[in-house]
Amino acid sequence: VALELKNLPDYEKLVAMQRRFEDAEPAAIETCLLLLRVASDLFTAFDAHFTRHGISRGRFMVLINLMSADPEPVRPGELAERTGVTGATISGLLKHLEADGLIARAGVPEDRRRVTVRLTESGRTFLRRLLPDHFRRVRGLMGGLSDKQKETLARLLRTVRDGIPAVREP
Amino acid sequence: VALELKNLPDYEKLVAMQRRFEDAEPAAIETCLLLLRVASDLFTAFDAHFTRHGISRGRFMVLINLMSADPEPVRPGELAERTGVTGATISGLLKHLEADGLIARAGVPEDRRRVTVRLTESGRTFLRRLLPDHFRRVRGLMGGLSDKQKETLARLLRTVRDGIPAVREP
DNA sequence: TAAGATTGAGGAATCAATCTTT
DNA sequence: AAAGATTGATTCCTCAATCTTA
């Protein structure tokens, strides 16, 4: 079942590898490579879009998460979890976003180690202008899939996600 | 159809957004976010694995592509296409890989602008040691999917890939 | 002029270490 | 000690500019 993937090793090559490495499973390798490549190209495409709007992917992820919680504030640590980046990265992103006036940090009186972050009015305005365009792009991206297919894709992706620990192990 | 995704905006939040932004399509947004997040976590997991072996994802991608063509050499520009990174990035990766003795660059007499790249014997040995472990991890990652499901996932991913131009447009 | 490869400056993310508060 | 946030050094990647050959 060759998948005719431009820019990826063709199936014959993978079968040849299988002969040399008994653990190689061509279908698994091919699908994994495709997933990584599609994701990589997708990141690149979104990044170009974000750059046009003067932000980065990381900053957008922070803003959209803050909006999702708005008007409730969010802790930096939770932003790190929700966006899948390091706490150190969040600190850097917040520094820039605060300098641009899009978010505001505030201390928490009950526990002075903590900080809360929320959108400023300026941040809300920024998102109100950006999101219609953004959502139109997402809609275009997924336009080729029916609702049922989107659901199937999500289910399969969650299964892949469950396998991620196997990649990290000893 | 809530997908119960930890660390992603829940469905209610997306539906609330839909009320505010008419172009927002909750199922599309949710699936897109899931795809990006799974890919991101997967990149992170593979990166940890590559780091343990003393290389980076980019260097691995170059090596595996060279192996796929071996014993034929590959031009830097083609490596860029196949790995989905910039030519500038390839140059940097090749510099390190050459310094480590894993690949060799050679001039092309017919057209002296061109360069060809191939694995050294040392590079082949490196891959022979790395790949069994690597393939075992890929196998573990995809172990939750049947062959039919892998095929379905690949098909859906290719449909998403076809939608990427919509993300870049005006 | 253009193609192909490379270099250098800059941004974003990580790890390890630090600082403050509990 | 430990939790939470931040900083500094480093790595990887991109963009724009450069260099060489066609």
mmCIF file of C-alpha atoms (C1' of nucleotides) in Angstrom:
data_model
loop_
_atom_site.group_PDB
_atom_site.id
_atom_site.type_symbol
_atom_site.label_atom_id
_atom_site.label_comp_id
_atom_site.label_asym_id
_atom_site.label_seq_id
_atom_site.Cartn_x
_atom_site.Cartn_y
_atom_site.Cartn_z
ATOM 1 C CA VAL A 1 0.000 0.000 0.000
ATOM 2 C CA ALA A 2 2.337 2.717 -1.212
ATOM 3 C CA LEU A 3 1.124 6.124 -0.100
ATOM 4 C CA GLU A 4 2.782 8.162 -2.835
ATOM 5 C CA LEU A 5 4.339 10.652 -0.504
ATOM 6 C CA LYS A 6 6.359 13.341 -2.141
ATOM 7 C CA ASN A 7 9.478 14.139 -0.155
ATOM 8 C CA LEU A 8 9.287 11.083 2.028
ATOM 9 C CA PRO A 9 11.189 7.811 1.635
ATOM 10 C CA ASP A 10 9.175 5.633 -0.679
ATOM 11 C CA TYR A 11 7.707 2.369 0.454
ATOM 12 C CA GLU A 12 10.278 0.213 -1.310
ATOM 13 C CA LYS A 13 13.040 1.912 0.598
ATOM 14 C CA LEU A 14 11.254 1.253 3.864
ATOM 15 C CA VAL A 15 10.717 -2.386 2.980
ATOM 16 C CA ALA A 16 14.407 -2.612 2.176
ATOM 17 C CA MET A 17 15.157 -1.205 5.616
ATOM 18 C CA GLN A 18 12.853 -3.747 7.165
ATOM 19 C CA ARG A 19 15.022 -6.483 5.750
ATOM 20 C CA ARG A 20 18.015 -4.954 7.485
ATOM 21 C CA PHE A 21 16.349 -4.061 10.778
ATOM 22 C CA GLU A 22 13.919 -6.592 12.098
ATOM 23 C CA ASP A 23 12.140 -4.089 14.338
ATOM 24 C CA ALA A 24 11.363 -1.837 11.396
ATOM 25 C CA GLU A 25 7.697 -1.782 10.543
ATOM 26 C CA PRO A 26 7.221 0.053 7.252
ATOM 27 C CA ALA A 27 3.618 1.103 7.778
ATOM 28 C CA ALA A 28 4.364 2.500 11.247
ATOM 29 C CA ILE A 29 7.458 4.349 10.060
ATOM 30 C CA GLU A 30 5.719 5.789 7.038
ATOM 31 C CA THR A 31 2.702 7.015 8.978
ATOM 32 C CA CYS A 32 4.904 8.464 11.699
ATOM 33 C CA LEU A 33 7.043 10.304 9.161
ATOM 34 C CA LEU A 34 3.947 11.645 7.457
ATOM 35 C CA LEU A 35 2.523 12.871 10.751
ATOM 36 C CA LEU A 36 5.739 14.660 11.645
ATOM 37 C CA ARG A 37 6.068 16.181 8.195
ATOM 38 C CA VAL A 38 2.488 17.414 7.948
ATOM 39 C CA ALA A 39 2.788 18.891 11.431
ATOM 40 C CA SER A 40 6.077 20.539 10.576
ATOM 41 C CA ASP A 41 4.668 22.098 7.406
ATOM 42 C CA LEU A 42 1.609 23.178 9.337
ATOM 43 C CA PHE A 43 3.723 24.866 11.999
ATOM 44 C CA THR A 44 5.628 26.669 9.271
ATOM 45 C CA ALA A 45 2.420 27.846 7.599
ATOM 46 C CA PHE A 46 0.920 29.116 10.843
ATOM 47 C CA ASP A 47 4.181 30.786 11.780
ATOM 48 C CA ALA A 48 4.144 32.748 8.537
ATOM 49 C CA HIS A 49 0.607 33.837 9.304
ATOM 50 C CA PHE A 50 1.446 34.858 12.874
ATOM 51 C CA THR A 51 4.512 36.769 11.740
ATOM 52 C CA ARG A 52 2.323 38.856 9.443
ATOM 53 C CA HIS A 53 0.312 39.846 12.505
ATOM 54 C CA GLY A 54 3.432 40.714 14.461
ATOM 55 C CA ILE A 55 3.360 37.820 16.917
ATOM 56 C CA SER A 56 4.842 34.346 17.232
ATOM 57 C CA ARG A 57 3.184 30.963 17.619
ATOM 58 C CA GLY A 58 4.104 30.839 21.301
ATOM 59 C CA ARG A 59 2.657 34.272 21.976
ATOM 60 C CA PHE A 60 -0.532 33.372 20.151
ATOM 61 C CA MET A 61 -0.887 30.192 22.164
ATOM 62 C CA VAL A 62 -0.576 32.160 25.373
ATOM 63 C CA LEU A 63 -3.113 34.755 24.239
ATOM 64 C CA ILE A 64 -5.674 32.212 23.074
ATOM 65 C CA ASN A 65 -5.394 30.342 26.357
ATOM 66 C CA LEU A 66 -5.848 33.543 28.320
ATOM 67 C CA MET A 67 -8.887 34.365 26.223
ATOM 68 C CA SER A 68 -10.302 30.925 26.835
ATOM 69 C CA ALA A 69 -10.134 31.588 30.579
ATOM 70 C CA ASP A 70 -11.030 35.278 30.404
ATOM 71 C CA PRO A 71 -12.015 37.033 32.607
ATOM 72 C CA GLU A 72 -10.414 34.539 35.007
ATOM 73 C CA PRO A 73 -6.627 34.931 35.265
ATOM 74 C CA VAL A 74 -4.221 32.040 34.660
ATOM 75 C CA ARG A 75 -0.968 31.113 36.394
ATOM 76 C CA PRO A 76 2.218 30.897 34.313
ATOM 77 C CA GLY A 77 2.652 27.254 35.264
ATOM 78 C CA GLU A 78 -0.757 26.407 33.923
ATOM 79 C CA LEU A 79 -0.016 28.247 30.698
ATOM 80 C CA ALA A 80 3.091 26.091 30.367
ATOM 81 C CA GLU A 81 1.028 22.920 30.746
ATOM 82 C CA ARG A 82 -1.690 24.011 28.387
ATOM 83 C CA THR A 83 0.657 25.179 25.650
ATOM 84 C CA GLY A 84 3.122 22.333 26.047
ATOM 85 C CA VAL A 85 6.210 24.459 26.523
ATOM 86 C CA THR A 86 8.614 24.984 29.400
ATOM 87 C CA GLY A 87 7.974 27.368 32.251
ATOM 88 C CA ALA A 88 11.117 29.183 31.206
ATOM 89 C CA THR A 89 9.644 29.723 27.765
ATOM 90 C CA ILE A 90 6.432 31.068 29.248
ATOM 91 C CA SER A 91 8.410 33.601 31.262
ATOM 92 C CA GLY A 92 10.035 34.906 28.113
ATOM 93 C CA LEU A 93 6.777 35.046 26.222
ATOM 94 C CA LEU A 94 5.040 36.887 29.047
ATOM 95 C CA LYS A 95 7.849 39.404 29.236
ATOM 96 C CA HIS A 96 7.362 40.344 25.585
ATOM 97 C CA LEU A 97 3.561 40.276 25.743
ATOM 98 C CA GLU A 98 3.605 42.494 28.813
ATOM 99 C CA ALA A 99 6.010 44.916 27.163
ATOM 100 C CA ASP A 100 3.586 45.096 24.234
ATOM 101 C CA GLY A 101 0.726 45.756 26.647
ATOM 102 C CA LEU A 102 -1.300 42.725 25.601
ATOM 103 C CA ILE A 103 -1.239 40.971 28.985
ATOM 104 C CA ALA A 104 -0.769 42.001 32.605
ATOM 105 C CA ARG A 105 0.850 40.127 35.474
ATOM 106 C CA ALA A 106 -0.294 40.579 39.054
ATOM 107 C CA GLY A 107 0.948 39.201 42.354
ATOM 108 C CA VAL A 108 -1.214 36.878 44.442
ATOM 109 C CA PRO A 109 -1.529 38.194 48.024
ATOM 110 C CA GLU A 110 -2.311 34.810 49.629
ATOM 111 C CA ASP A 111 0.809 33.156 48.206
ATOM 112 C CA ARG A 112 3.434 35.586 47.140
ATOM 113 C CA ARG A 113 5.355 33.038 45.102
ATOM 114 C CA ARG A 114 2.510 33.009 42.654
ATOM 115 C CA VAL A 115 1.625 35.308 39.814
ATOM 116 C CA THR A 116 -1.535 35.585 37.756
ATOM 117 C CA VAL A 117 -1.779 36.606 34.156
ATOM 118 C CA ARG A 118 -4.723 38.054 32.283
ATOM 119 C CA LEU A 119 -5.505 39.781 29.014
ATOM 120 C CA THR A 120 -5.521 43.556 28.982
ATOM 121 C CA GLU A 121 -8.230 45.393 27.076
ATOM 122 C CA SER A 122 -5.596 45.969 24.437
ATOM 123 C CA GLY A 123 -4.974 42.221 24.289
ATOM 124 C CA ARG A 124 -8.673 41.525 23.845
ATOM 125 C CA THR A 125 -8.869 44.024 21.016
ATOM 126 C CA PHE A 126 -5.844 42.441 19.367
ATOM 127 C CA LEU A 127 -7.500 39.015 19.439
ATOM 128 C CA ARG A 128 -10.850 40.339 18.230
ATOM 129 C CA ARG A 129 -9.073 41.621 15.143
ATOM 130 C CA LEU A 130 -6.902 38.555 14.630
ATOM 131 C CA LEU A 131 -9.294 35.680 15.290
ATOM 132 C CA PRO A 132 -11.748 36.014 12.404
ATOM 133 C CA ASP A 133 -8.841 35.700 9.974
ATOM 134 C CA HIS A 134 -7.282 32.931 12.004
ATOM 135 C CA PHE A 135 -10.454 30.887 12.259
ATOM 136 C CA ARG A 136 -11.059 31.291 8.550
ATOM 137 C CA ARG A 137 -7.662 29.724 7.920
ATOM 138 C CA VAL A 138 -8.318 26.849 10.287
ATOM 139 C CA ARG A 139 -11.629 26.316 8.561
ATOM 140 C CA GLY A 140 -9.873 26.248 5.189
ATOM 141 C CA LEU A 141 -7.271 23.847 6.512
ATOM 142 C CA MET A 142 -9.843 21.346 7.712
ATOM 143 C CA GLY A 143 -12.330 21.993 4.910
ATOM 144 C CA GLY A 144 -11.474 18.760 3.142
ATOM 145 C CA LEU A 145 -12.638 16.675 6.094
ATOM 146 C CA SER A 146 -16.225 15.858 6.971
ATOM 147 C CA ASP A 147 -17.301 16.114 10.591
ATOM 148 C CA LYS A 148 -17.114 12.368 10.868
ATOM 149 C CA GLN A 149 -13.604 12.365 9.434
ATOM 150 C CA LYS A 150 -12.495 15.077 11.832
ATOM 151 C CA GLU A 151 -13.773 12.939 14.651
ATOM 152 C CA THR A 152 -11.951 9.893 13.321
ATOM 153 C CA LEU A 153 -8.749 11.866 12.928
ATOM 154 C CA ALA A 154 -9.027 13.142 16.491
ATOM 155 C CA ARG A 155 -9.586 9.632 17.794
ATOM 156 C CA LEU A 156 -6.577 8.245 15.940
ATOM 157 C CA LEU A 157 -4.404 11.129 17.087
ATOM 158 C CA ARG A 158 -5.350 10.439 20.676
ATOM 159 C CA THR A 159 -4.296 6.838 20.199
ATOM 160 C CA VAL A 160 -0.950 8.030 18.842
ATOM 161 C CA ARG A 161 -0.645 10.358 21.815
ATOM 162 C CA ASP A 162 -1.078 7.405 24.134
ATOM 163 C CA GLY A 163 1.943 5.827 22.465
ATOM 164 C CA ILE A 164 4.250 8.774 23.065
ATOM 165 C CA PRO A 165 5.602 7.421 26.370
ATOM 166 C CA ALA A 166 7.021 4.498 24.380
ATOM 167 C CA VAL A 167 9.198 6.987 22.518
ATOM 168 C CA ARG A 168 10.688 8.417 25.708
ATOM 169 C CA GLU A 169 11.373 5.189 27.642
ATOM 170 C CA PRO A 170 14.834 3.669 28.343
ATOM 171 C CA VAL B 1 -19.094 15.506 20.792
ATOM 172 C CA ALA B 2 -16.668 16.584 23.467
ATOM 173 C CA LEU B 3 -13.281 14.945 23.025
ATOM 174 C CA GLU B 4 -12.146 15.211 26.631
ATOM 175 C CA LEU B 5 -8.765 16.624 25.815
ATOM 176 C CA LYS B 6 -6.566 17.352 28.750
ATOM 177 C CA ASN B 7 -4.679 20.609 28.299
ATOM 178 C CA LEU B 8 -6.774 21.851 25.427
ATOM 179 C CA PRO B 9 -9.667 24.310 25.539
ATOM 180 C CA ASP B 10 -12.778 22.325 26.279
ATOM 181 C CA TYR B 11 -15.605 22.102 23.822
ATOM 182 C CA GLU B 12 -17.854 24.519 25.687
ATOM 183 C CA LYS B 13 -15.213 27.208 25.428
ATOM 184 C CA LEU B 14 -14.938 26.658 21.715
ATOM 185 C CA VAL B 15 -18.688 26.804 21.277
ATOM 186 C CA ALA B 16 -18.674 30.056 23.228
ATOM 187 C CA MET B 17 -16.049 31.369 20.819
ATOM 188 C CA GLN B 18 -18.189 30.318 17.911
ATOM 189 C CA ARG B 19 -20.919 32.601 19.164
ATOM 190 C CA ARG B 20 -18.486 35.494 19.085
ATOM 191 C CA PHE B 21 -16.717 34.661 15.827
ATOM 192 C CA GLU B 22 -18.933 33.390 13.080
ATOM 193 C CA ASP B 23 -16.096 31.781 11.158
ATOM 194 C CA ALA B 24 -15.134 29.683 14.153
ATOM 195 C CA GLU B 25 -15.879 26.022 13.650
ATOM 196 C CA PRO B 26 -15.399 24.202 16.947
ATOM 197 C CA ALA B 27 -14.730 20.741 15.515
ATOM 198 C CA ALA B 28 -12.136 22.087 13.080
ATOM 199 C CA ILE B 29 -10.396 24.148 15.742
ATOM 200 C CA GLU B 30 -10.369 21.344 18.242
ATOM 201 C CA THR B 31 -8.970 18.790 15.801
ATOM 202 C CA CYS B 32 -6.374 21.237 14.548
ATOM 203 C CA LEU B 33 -5.258 22.046 18.095
ATOM 204 C CA LEU B 34 -5.042 18.361 18.905
ATOM 205 C CA LEU B 35 -2.944 17.681 15.823
ATOM 206 C CA LEU B 36 -0.529 20.474 16.654
ATOM 207 C CA ARG B 37 -0.297 19.419 20.268
ATOM 208 C CA VAL B 38 0.282 15.733 19.595
ATOM 209 C CA ALA B 39 2.914 16.646 17.016
ATOM 210 C CA SER B 40 4.585 19.033 19.402
ATOM 211 C CA ASP B 41 4.718 16.440 22.181
ATOM 212 C CA LEU B 42 5.982 13.894 19.688
ATOM 213 C CA PHE B 43 8.771 16.201 18.531
ATOM 214 C CA THR B 44 9.743 16.736 22.152
ATOM 215 C CA ALA B 45 9.810 13.000 22.852
ATOM 216 C CA PHE B 46 11.913 12.211 19.794
ATOM 217 C CA ASP B 47 14.245 15.093 20.571
ATOM 218 C CA ALA B 48 14.906 13.653 24.022
ATOM 219 C CA HIS B 49 15.696 10.328 22.403
ATOM 220 C CA PHE B 50 18.022 11.873 19.817
ATOM 221 C CA THR B 51 19.805 13.909 22.447
ATOM 222 C CA ARG B 52 20.626 10.720 24.320
ATOM 223 C CA HIS B 53 22.353 9.494 21.167
ATOM 224 C CA GLY B 54 24.268 12.724 20.768
ATOM 225 C CA ILE B 55 22.432 14.072 17.738
ATOM 226 C CA SER B 56 19.521 16.387 16.988
ATOM 227 C CA ARG B 57 16.306 15.812 15.081
ATOM 228 C CA GLY B 58 17.629 17.730 12.093
ATOM 229 C CA ARG B 59 20.845 15.732 11.973
ATOM 230 C CA PHE B 60 18.917 12.496 12.214
ATOM 231 C CA MET B 61 16.629 13.525 9.387
ATOM 232 C CA VAL B 62 19.646 14.228 7.195
ATOM 233 C CA LEU B 63 21.289 10.915 8.073
ATOM 234 C CA ILE B 64 18.160 8.861 7.481
ATOM 235 C CA ASN B 65 17.631 10.517 4.115
ATOM 236 C CA LEU B 66 21.226 9.864 3.124
ATOM 237 C CA MET B 67 20.821 6.242 4.158
ATOM 238 C CA SER B 68 17.655 5.973 2.132
ATOM 239 C CA ALA B 69 19.608 7.034 -0.966
ATOM 240 C CA ASP B 70 22.830 5.214 -0.058
ATOM 241 C CA PRO B 71 25.091 4.502 -1.888
ATOM 242 C CA GLU B 72 23.859 7.287 -4.154
ATOM 243 C CA PRO B 73 24.840 10.773 -2.955
ATOM 244 C CA VAL B 74 22.300 13.547 -2.392
ATOM 245 C CA ARG B 75 22.524 17.284 -3.040
ATOM 246 C CA PRO B 76 22.048 19.698 -0.123
ATOM 247 C CA GLY B 77 19.076 21.300 -1.868
ATOM 248 C CA GLU B 78 17.332 17.982 -2.136
ATOM 249 C CA LEU B 79 17.988 17.256 1.527
ATOM 250 C CA ALA B 80 16.317 20.576 2.313
ATOM 251 C CA GLU B 81 13.215 19.587 0.349
ATOM 252 C CA ARG B 82 13.013 16.118 1.784
ATOM 253 C CA THR B 83 13.464 17.199 5.389
ATOM 254 C CA GLY B 84 11.316 20.317 5.107
ATOM 255 C CA VAL B 85 13.893 22.770 6.387
ATOM 256 C CA THR B 86 15.746 25.679 4.829
ATOM 257 C CA GLY B 87 18.883 25.313 2.734
ATOM 258 C CA ALA B 88 20.640 27.441 5.308
ATOM 259 C CA THR B 89 19.690 24.954 7.987
ATOM 260 C CA ILE B 90 21.011 22.070 5.919
ATOM 261 C CA SER B 91 24.338 23.829 5.550
ATOM 262 C CA GLY B 92 24.653 24.123 9.302
ATOM 263 C CA LEU B 93 23.636 20.516 9.873
ATOM 264 C CA LEU B 94 26.105 19.263 7.266
ATOM 265 C CA LYS B 95 28.901 21.278 8.827
ATOM 266 C CA HIS B 96 28.406 19.553 12.173
ATOM 267 C CA LEU B 97 27.868 16.111 10.674
ATOM 268 C CA GLU B 98 31.018 16.473 8.599
ATOM 269 C CA ALA B 99 33.015 17.618 11.608
ATOM 270 C CA ASP B 100 31.786 14.500 13.405
ATOM 271 C CA GLY B 101 32.865 12.377 10.457
ATOM 272 C CA LEU B 102 29.392 10.976 9.785
ATOM 273 C CA ILE B 103 28.987 12.431 6.293
ATOM 274 C CA ALA B 104 31.273 13.643 3.523
ATOM 275 C CA ARG B 105 30.803 16.421 1.010
ATOM 276 C CA ALA B 106 32.321 16.272 -2.466
ATOM 277 C CA GLY B 107 32.381 18.722 -5.364
ATOM 278 C CA VAL B 108 30.676 17.920 -8.663
ATOM 279 C CA PRO B 109 33.122 18.339 -11.578
ATOM 280 C CA GLU B 110 30.429 18.946 -14.258
ATOM 281 C CA ASP B 111 28.864 21.825 -12.346
ATOM 282 C CA ARG B 112 31.110 23.305 -9.771
ATOM 283 C CA ARG B 113 28.302 25.150 -7.997
ATOM 284 C CA ARG B 114 26.992 21.829 -6.842
ATOM 285 C CA VAL B 115 27.980 19.602 -3.972
ATOM 286 C CA THR B 116 27.054 16.034 -3.185
ATOM 287 C CA VAL B 117 26.689 14.527 0.227
ATOM 288 C CA ARG B 118 26.951 10.899 1.277
ATOM 289 C CA LEU B 119 27.286 8.812 4.411
ATOM 290 C CA THR B 120 30.754 7.832 5.526
ATOM 291 C CA GLU B 121 31.398 4.331 6.796
ATOM 292 C CA SER B 122 31.361 5.871 10.253
ATOM 293 C CA GLY B 123 27.939 7.334 9.524
ATOM 294 C CA ARG B 124 26.626 3.963 8.419
ATOM 295 C CA THR B 125 27.911 2.361 11.589
ATOM 296 C CA PHE B 126 26.285 5.077 13.652
ATOM 297 C CA LEU B 127 22.921 4.428 12.028
ATOM 298 C CA ARG B 128 23.252 0.663 12.316
ATOM 299 C CA ARG B 129 23.604 1.112 16.060
ATOM 300 C CA LEU B 130 20.881 3.729 16.392
ATOM 301 C CA LEU B 131 18.127 2.410 14.144
ATOM 302 C CA PRO B 132 17.084 -0.759 15.970
ATOM 303 C CA ASP B 133 16.355 1.315 19.053
ATOM 304 C CA HIS B 134 14.713 4.017 16.985
ATOM 305 C CA PHE B 135 12.466 1.655 15.075
ATOM 306 C CA ARG B 136 11.450 -0.063 18.288
ATOM 307 C CA ARG B 137 10.246 3.288 19.587
ATOM 308 C CA VAL B 138 8.313 4.066 16.425
ATOM 309 C CA ARG B 139 6.767 0.645 16.674
ATOM 310 C CA GLY B 140 5.764 1.327 20.264
ATOM 311 C CA LEU B 141 4.360 4.708 19.312
ATOM 312 C CA MET B 142 2.106 3.267 16.633
ATOM 313 C CA GLY B 143 1.379 0.024 18.455
ATOM 314 C CA GLY B 144 -2.107 1.113 19.405
ATOM 315 C CA LEU B 145 -3.176 1.369 15.774
ATOM 316 C CA SER B 146 -4.120 -1.507 13.519
ATOM 317 C CA ASP B 147 -2.762 -1.540 9.968
ATOM 318 C CA LYS B 148 -6.106 -0.355 8.723
ATOM 319 C CA GLN B 149 -6.128 2.485 11.230
ATOM 320 C CA LYS B 150 -2.619 3.533 10.250
ATOM 321 C CA GLU B 151 -3.792 3.679 6.676
ATOM 322 C CA THR B 152 -6.827 5.735 7.644
ATOM 323 C CA LEU B 153 -4.683 8.114 9.667
ATOM 324 C CA ALA B 154 -2.298 8.551 6.749
ATOM 325 C CA ARG B 155 -5.171 9.272 4.398
ATOM 326 C CA LEU B 156 -6.685 11.871 6.711
ATOM 327 C CA LEU B 157 -3.309 13.491 7.254
ATOM 328 C CA ARG B 158 -2.826 13.818 3.524
ATOM 329 C CA THR B 159 -6.192 15.549 3.304
ATOM 330 C CA VAL B 160 -5.078 17.970 6.008
ATOM 331 C CA ARG B 161 -1.836 18.516 4.131
ATOM 332 C CA ASP B 162 -3.824 19.505 1.067
ATOM 333 C CA GLY B 163 -5.462 22.213 3.166
ATOM 334 C CA ILE B 164 -2.189 23.806 4.278
ATOM 335 C CA PRO B 165 -2.107 26.319 1.403
ATOM 336 C CA ALA B 166 -5.326 27.796 2.851
ATOM 337 C CA VAL B 167 -3.355 28.678 5.982
ATOM 338 C CA ARG B 168 -0.725 30.604 4.038
ATOM 339 C CA GLU B 169 -2.947 32.565 1.627
ATOM 340 C CA PRO B 170 -3.711 36.353 1.753
ATOM 341 C "C1'" DT C 1 21.235 37.274 -14.340
ATOM 342 C "C1'" DA C 2 20.222 33.123 -12.076
ATOM 343 C "C1'" DA C 3 21.227 28.693 -9.485
ATOM 344 C "C1'" DG C 4 23.237 26.501 -5.627
ATOM 345 C "C1'" DA C 5 25.460 26.623 -1.382
ATOM 346 C "C1'" DT C 6 27.043 29.029 2.514
ATOM 347 C "C1'" DT C 7 27.543 32.660 6.263
ATOM 348 C "C1'" DG C 8 25.984 35.827 9.963
ATOM 349 C "C1'" DA C 9 22.523 38.099 12.717
ATOM 350 C "C1'" DG C 10 18.344 37.374 15.305
ATOM 351 C "C1'" DG C 11 14.276 34.831 17.492
ATOM 352 C "C1'" DA C 12 12.447 31.042 20.059
ATOM 353 C "C1'" DA C 13 12.833 27.111 22.854
ATOM 354 C "C1'" DT C 14 15.430 24.233 26.305
ATOM 355 C "C1'" DC C 15 18.220 23.056 30.421
ATOM 356 C "C1'" DA C 16 20.357 24.196 34.514
ATOM 357 C "C1'" DA C 17 20.819 27.379 37.988
ATOM 358 C "C1'" DT C 18 18.868 31.112 40.931
ATOM 359 C "C1'" DC C 19 15.652 33.729 43.712
ATOM 360 C "C1'" DT C 20 11.704 34.208 46.569
ATOM 361 C "C1'" DT C 21 8.202 32.477 49.406
ATOM 362 C "C1'" DT C 22 6.056 28.642 51.854
ATOM 363 C "C1'" DA D 1 13.434 21.327 51.791
ATOM 364 C "C1'" DA D 2 9.982 22.274 48.123
ATOM 365 C "C1'" DA D 3 6.988 25.103 44.913
ATOM 366 C "C1'" DG D 4 6.671 28.679 41.583
ATOM 367 C "C1'" DA D 5 8.654 31.911 38.621
ATOM 368 C "C1'" DT D 6 12.519 33.836 36.419
ATOM 369 C "C1'" DT D 7 17.312 34.384 34.343
ATOM 370 C "C1'" DG D 8 21.529 33.043 31.568
ATOM 371 C "C1'" DA D 9 23.937 30.192 28.410
ATOM 372 C "C1'" DT D 10 23.306 27.269 24.518
ATOM 373 C "C1'" DT D 11 21.210 25.103 20.422
ATOM 374 C "C1'" DC D 12 18.434 25.062 16.418
ATOM 375 C "C1'" DC D 13 16.169 27.300 12.804
ATOM 376 C "C1'" DT D 14 15.015 31.218 9.682
ATOM 377 C "C1'" DC D 15 15.815 35.316 6.913
ATOM 378 C "C1'" DA D 16 18.625 38.191 4.283
ATOM 379 C "C1'" DA D 17 22.916 38.809 2.295
ATOM 380 C "C1'" DT D 18 27.079 36.877 0.076
ATOM 381 C "C1'" DC D 19 30.019 34.035 -2.757
ATOM 382 C "C1'" DT D 20 30.924 31.142 -6.595
ATOM 383 C "C1'" DT D 21 29.927 29.164 -10.943
ATOM 384 C "C1'" DA D 22 26.876 28.779 -15.139
#
